[in-house]
C-alpha positions as a printed NumPy array, in Angstrom:
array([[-21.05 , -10.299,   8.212],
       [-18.804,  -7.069,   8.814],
       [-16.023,  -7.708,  12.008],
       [-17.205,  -5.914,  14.855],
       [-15.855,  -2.356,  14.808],
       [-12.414,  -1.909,  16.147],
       [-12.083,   1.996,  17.565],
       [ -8.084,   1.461,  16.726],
       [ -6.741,   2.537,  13.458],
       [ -3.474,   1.996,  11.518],
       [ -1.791,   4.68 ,   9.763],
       [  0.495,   4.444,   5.951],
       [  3.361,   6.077,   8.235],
       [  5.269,   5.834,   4.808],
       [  3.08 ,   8.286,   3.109],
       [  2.55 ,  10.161,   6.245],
       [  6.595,  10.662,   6.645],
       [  7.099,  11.368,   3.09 ],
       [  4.96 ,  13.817,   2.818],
       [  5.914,  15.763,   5.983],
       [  9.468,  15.995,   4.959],
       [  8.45 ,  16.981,   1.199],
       [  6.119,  20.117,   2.432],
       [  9.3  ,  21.146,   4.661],
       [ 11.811,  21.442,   1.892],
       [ 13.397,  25.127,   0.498],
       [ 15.7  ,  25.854,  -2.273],
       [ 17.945,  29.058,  -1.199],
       [ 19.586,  30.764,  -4.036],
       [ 22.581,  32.55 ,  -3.103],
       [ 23.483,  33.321,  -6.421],
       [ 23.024,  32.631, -10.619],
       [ 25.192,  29.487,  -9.493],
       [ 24.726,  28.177,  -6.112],
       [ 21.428,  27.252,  -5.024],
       [ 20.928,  25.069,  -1.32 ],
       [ 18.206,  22.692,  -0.87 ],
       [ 17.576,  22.313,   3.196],
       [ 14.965,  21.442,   5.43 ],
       [ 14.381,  21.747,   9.087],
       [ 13.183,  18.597,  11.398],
       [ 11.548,  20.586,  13.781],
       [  8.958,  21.672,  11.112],
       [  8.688,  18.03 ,   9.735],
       [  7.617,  16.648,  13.025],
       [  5.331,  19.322,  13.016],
       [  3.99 ,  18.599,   9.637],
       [  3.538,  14.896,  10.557],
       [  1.344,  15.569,  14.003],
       [ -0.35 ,  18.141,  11.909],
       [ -1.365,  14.773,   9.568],
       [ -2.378,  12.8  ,  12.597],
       [ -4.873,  15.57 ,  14.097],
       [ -7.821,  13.984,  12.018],
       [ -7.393,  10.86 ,  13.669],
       [ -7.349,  11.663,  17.529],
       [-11.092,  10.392,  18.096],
       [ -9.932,   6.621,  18.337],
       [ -8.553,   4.969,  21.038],
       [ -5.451,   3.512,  19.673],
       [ -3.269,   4.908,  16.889],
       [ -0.66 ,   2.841,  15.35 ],
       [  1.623,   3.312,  12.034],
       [  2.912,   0.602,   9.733],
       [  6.586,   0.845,   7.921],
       [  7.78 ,  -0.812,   5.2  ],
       [ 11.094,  -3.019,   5.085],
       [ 13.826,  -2.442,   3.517],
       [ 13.557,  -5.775,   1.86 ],
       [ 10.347,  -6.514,  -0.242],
       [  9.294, -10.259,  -0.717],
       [  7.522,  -8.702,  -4.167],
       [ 11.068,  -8.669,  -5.892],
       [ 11.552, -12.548,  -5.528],
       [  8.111, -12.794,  -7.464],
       [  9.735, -10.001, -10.41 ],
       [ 12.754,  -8.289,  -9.997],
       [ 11.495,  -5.114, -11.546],
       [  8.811,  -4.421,  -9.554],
       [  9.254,  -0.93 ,  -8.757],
       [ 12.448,  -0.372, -10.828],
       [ 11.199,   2.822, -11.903],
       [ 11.675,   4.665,  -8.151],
       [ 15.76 ,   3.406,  -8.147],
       [ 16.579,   6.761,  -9.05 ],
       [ 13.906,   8.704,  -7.487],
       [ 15.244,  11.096,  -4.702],
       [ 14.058,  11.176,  -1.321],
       [ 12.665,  13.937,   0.359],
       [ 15.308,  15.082,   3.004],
       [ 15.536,  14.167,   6.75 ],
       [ 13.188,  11.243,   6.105],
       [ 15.156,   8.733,   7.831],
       [ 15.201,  10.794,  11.079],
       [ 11.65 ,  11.378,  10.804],
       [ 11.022,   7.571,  10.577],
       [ 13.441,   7.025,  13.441],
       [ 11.464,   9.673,  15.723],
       [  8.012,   8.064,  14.893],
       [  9.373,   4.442,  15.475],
       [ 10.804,   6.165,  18.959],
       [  7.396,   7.91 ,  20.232],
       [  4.395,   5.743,  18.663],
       [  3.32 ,   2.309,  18.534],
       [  4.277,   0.923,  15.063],
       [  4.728,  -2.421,  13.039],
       [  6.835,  -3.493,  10.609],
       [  7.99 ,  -6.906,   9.678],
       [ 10.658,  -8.233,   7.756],
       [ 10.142,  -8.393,   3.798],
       [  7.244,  -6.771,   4.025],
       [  5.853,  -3.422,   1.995],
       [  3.484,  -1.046,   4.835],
       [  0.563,  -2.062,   2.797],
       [  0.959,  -5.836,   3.528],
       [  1.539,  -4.771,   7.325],
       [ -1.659,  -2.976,   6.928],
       [ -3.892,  -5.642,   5.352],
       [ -2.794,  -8.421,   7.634],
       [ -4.017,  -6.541,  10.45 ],
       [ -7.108,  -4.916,   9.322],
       [ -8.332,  -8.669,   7.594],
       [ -7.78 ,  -9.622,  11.218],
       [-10.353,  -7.235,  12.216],
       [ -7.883,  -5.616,  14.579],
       [ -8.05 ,  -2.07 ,  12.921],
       [ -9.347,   0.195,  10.853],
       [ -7.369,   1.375,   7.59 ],
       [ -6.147,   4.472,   6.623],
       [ -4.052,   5.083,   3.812],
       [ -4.76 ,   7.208,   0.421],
       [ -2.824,   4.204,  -1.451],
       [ -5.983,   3.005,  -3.693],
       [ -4.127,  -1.216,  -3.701],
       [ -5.635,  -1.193,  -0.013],
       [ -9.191,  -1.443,  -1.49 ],
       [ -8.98 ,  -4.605,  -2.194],
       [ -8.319,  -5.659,   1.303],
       [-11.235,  -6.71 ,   3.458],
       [-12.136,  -4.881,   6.654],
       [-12.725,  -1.134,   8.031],
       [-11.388,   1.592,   5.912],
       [-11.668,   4.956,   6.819],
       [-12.113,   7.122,   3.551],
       [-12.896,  11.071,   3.   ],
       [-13.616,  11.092,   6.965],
       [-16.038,   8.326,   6.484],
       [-15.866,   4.716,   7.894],
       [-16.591,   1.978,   4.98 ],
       [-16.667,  -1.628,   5.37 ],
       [-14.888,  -3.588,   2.544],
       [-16.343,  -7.134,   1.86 ],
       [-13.892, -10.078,   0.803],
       [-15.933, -10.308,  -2.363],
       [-15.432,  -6.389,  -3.359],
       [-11.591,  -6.735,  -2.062],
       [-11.36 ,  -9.366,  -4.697],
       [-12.837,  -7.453,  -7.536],
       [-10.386,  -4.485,  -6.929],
       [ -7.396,  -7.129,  -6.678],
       [ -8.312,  -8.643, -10.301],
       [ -8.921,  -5.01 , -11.208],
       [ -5.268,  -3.5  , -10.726],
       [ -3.834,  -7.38 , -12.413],
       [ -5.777,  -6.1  , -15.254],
       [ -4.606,  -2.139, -15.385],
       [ -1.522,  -2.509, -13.683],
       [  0.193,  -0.06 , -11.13 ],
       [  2.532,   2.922, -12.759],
       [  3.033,   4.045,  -9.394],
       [  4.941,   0.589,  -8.241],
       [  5.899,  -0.258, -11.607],
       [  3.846,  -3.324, -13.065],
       [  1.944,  -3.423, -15.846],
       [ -1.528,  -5.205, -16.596],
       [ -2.879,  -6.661, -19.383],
       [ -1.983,  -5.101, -22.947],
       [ -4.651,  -3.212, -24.213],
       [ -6.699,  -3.092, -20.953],
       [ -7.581,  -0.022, -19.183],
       [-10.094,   1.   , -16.784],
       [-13.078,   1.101, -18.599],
       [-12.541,  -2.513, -20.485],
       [-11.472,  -3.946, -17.37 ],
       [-14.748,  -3.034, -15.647],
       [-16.496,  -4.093, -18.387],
       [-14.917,  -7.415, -18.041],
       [-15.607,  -8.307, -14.675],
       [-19.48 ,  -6.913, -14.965],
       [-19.901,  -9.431, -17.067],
       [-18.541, -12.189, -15.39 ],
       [-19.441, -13.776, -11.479],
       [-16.45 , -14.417,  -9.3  ],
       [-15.832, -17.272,  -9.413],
       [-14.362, -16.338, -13.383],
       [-12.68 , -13.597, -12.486],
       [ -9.426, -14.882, -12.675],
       [ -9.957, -17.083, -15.936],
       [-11.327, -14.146, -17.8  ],
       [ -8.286, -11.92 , -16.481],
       [ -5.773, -15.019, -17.952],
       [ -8.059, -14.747, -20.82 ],
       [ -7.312, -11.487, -21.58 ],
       [ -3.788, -12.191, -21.206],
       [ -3.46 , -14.586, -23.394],
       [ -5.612, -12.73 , -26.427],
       [ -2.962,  -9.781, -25.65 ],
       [  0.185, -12.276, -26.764],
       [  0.796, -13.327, -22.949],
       [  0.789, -16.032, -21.243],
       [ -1.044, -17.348, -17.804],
       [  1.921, -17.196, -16.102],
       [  2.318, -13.36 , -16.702],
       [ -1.44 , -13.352, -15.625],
       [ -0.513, -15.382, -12.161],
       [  2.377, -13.005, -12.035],
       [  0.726,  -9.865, -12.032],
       [ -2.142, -11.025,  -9.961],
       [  0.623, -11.875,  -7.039],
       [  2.602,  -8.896,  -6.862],
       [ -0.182,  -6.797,  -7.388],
       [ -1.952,  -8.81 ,  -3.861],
       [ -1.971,  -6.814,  -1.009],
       [ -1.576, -10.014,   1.962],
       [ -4.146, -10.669,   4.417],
       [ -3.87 , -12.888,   7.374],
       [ -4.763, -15.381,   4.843],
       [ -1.168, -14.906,   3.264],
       [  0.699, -14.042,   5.97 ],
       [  2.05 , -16.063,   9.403],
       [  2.859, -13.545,  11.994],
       [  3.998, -16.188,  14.234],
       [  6.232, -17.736,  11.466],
       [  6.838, -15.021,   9.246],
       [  5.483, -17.248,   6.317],
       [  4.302, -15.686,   3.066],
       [  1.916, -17.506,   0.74 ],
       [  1.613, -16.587,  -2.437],
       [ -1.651, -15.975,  -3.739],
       [ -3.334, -18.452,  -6.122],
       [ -6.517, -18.709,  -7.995],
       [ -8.987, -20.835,  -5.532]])
């Protein structure tokens, strides 16, 4: 059965913040040589409440924040390798800093936003809200295109062998060789799951890998629950095939 329905929801405040001060950036060109990039805070913050508008109909609005350390690169040190050079929209830190100072917000030590976010919603505490796709797979409310959807454990799961299949670009993992979306549907159609995960190590290991790359993947690619996740000990467990 569904949780009850909580009327609080929990906001990606690391989308939310990066895309305020993004929209709020301007190049000035002063001349053929000298061109100024600036931005103005004032219109950020403005930008960001402008984001939270849609969500004003619920009693309680918090916002999660990732870490600046990420448990994920104990489990493969390149996981997201491919944003080290990536440049920040400006003024994001004093966004952050304004939102921590104004709202309720979580964020707990090693974690990613997304983990904050699935530990509480799994909990039945919120609802979710983020346009990050890895949060399908956790089970719980999820508000999406303005309408409230329950996620079951069972279709959180699917999604979770899913992206260890396809992989993530965006945070820098890959899948199985030779797997996209289409074969990787077609792979867990035809399989209950309770064989999910073999046929995902299966695949791994016709594409030249092993099941540890498979195990790999399927970790760092695991949004944590309150299954994986103490709050009261700050204990991570790393997800294994039941």
């Amino acid at each position: 059965m569904p949780f009850k329905h909580p009327n609080a929801i929990i906001l990606d405040a690391d989308i939310l913040v990066y895309r305020a001060c993004a929209s709020v950036e301007h190049e000035v060109r002063y001349d053929d040589n000298i061109h100024v990039l600036y931005s103005n805070l004032a219109d950020a913050k403005e930008r960001f409440l402008e984001s939270t508008d849609q969500f004003g109909g619920y009693e309680e609005i918090a916002f999660a924040f990732s870490d600046d350390n990420n448990w994920r690169y104990s489990v493969d040190p390149t996981y997201k390798s491919n944003r080290k050079n990536v440049r920040r929209p400006m003024a994001m830190q004093e966004l952050k800093q304004w939102v921590k100072n104004t709202y309720d917000y979580y964020q707990w030590q090693n974690l990613e936003a997304d983990d904050v976010i699935g530990v509480l919603v799994s909990s039945g505490q919120y609802i979710c809200w983020s346009p990050d796709k890895d949060l399908k797979q956790v089970p719980g409310w999820h508000l999406q295109d303005k309408t409230e959807v329950y996620v079951s454990p069972e279709q959180g799961y699917r999604f979770h062998m899913y992206q260890t299949l396809v992989g993530d670009v965006a945070d820098g993992y890959k899948g199985c060789p030779g797997v996209g979306p289409v074969k990787a549907e077609k792979l867990l159609n035809a399989e209950l799951p309770d064989e999910w995960f073999n046929s995902v190590q299966e695949a791994y290991v016709r594409a030249g890998l092993t099941y540890e790359d498979a195990l790999r993947t399927a970790q760092i690619a695991k949004i944590l629950t309150n299954k994986e996740y103490d709050t009261k000990t700050e204990e991570i467990k790393l997800w294994q095939p039941s």
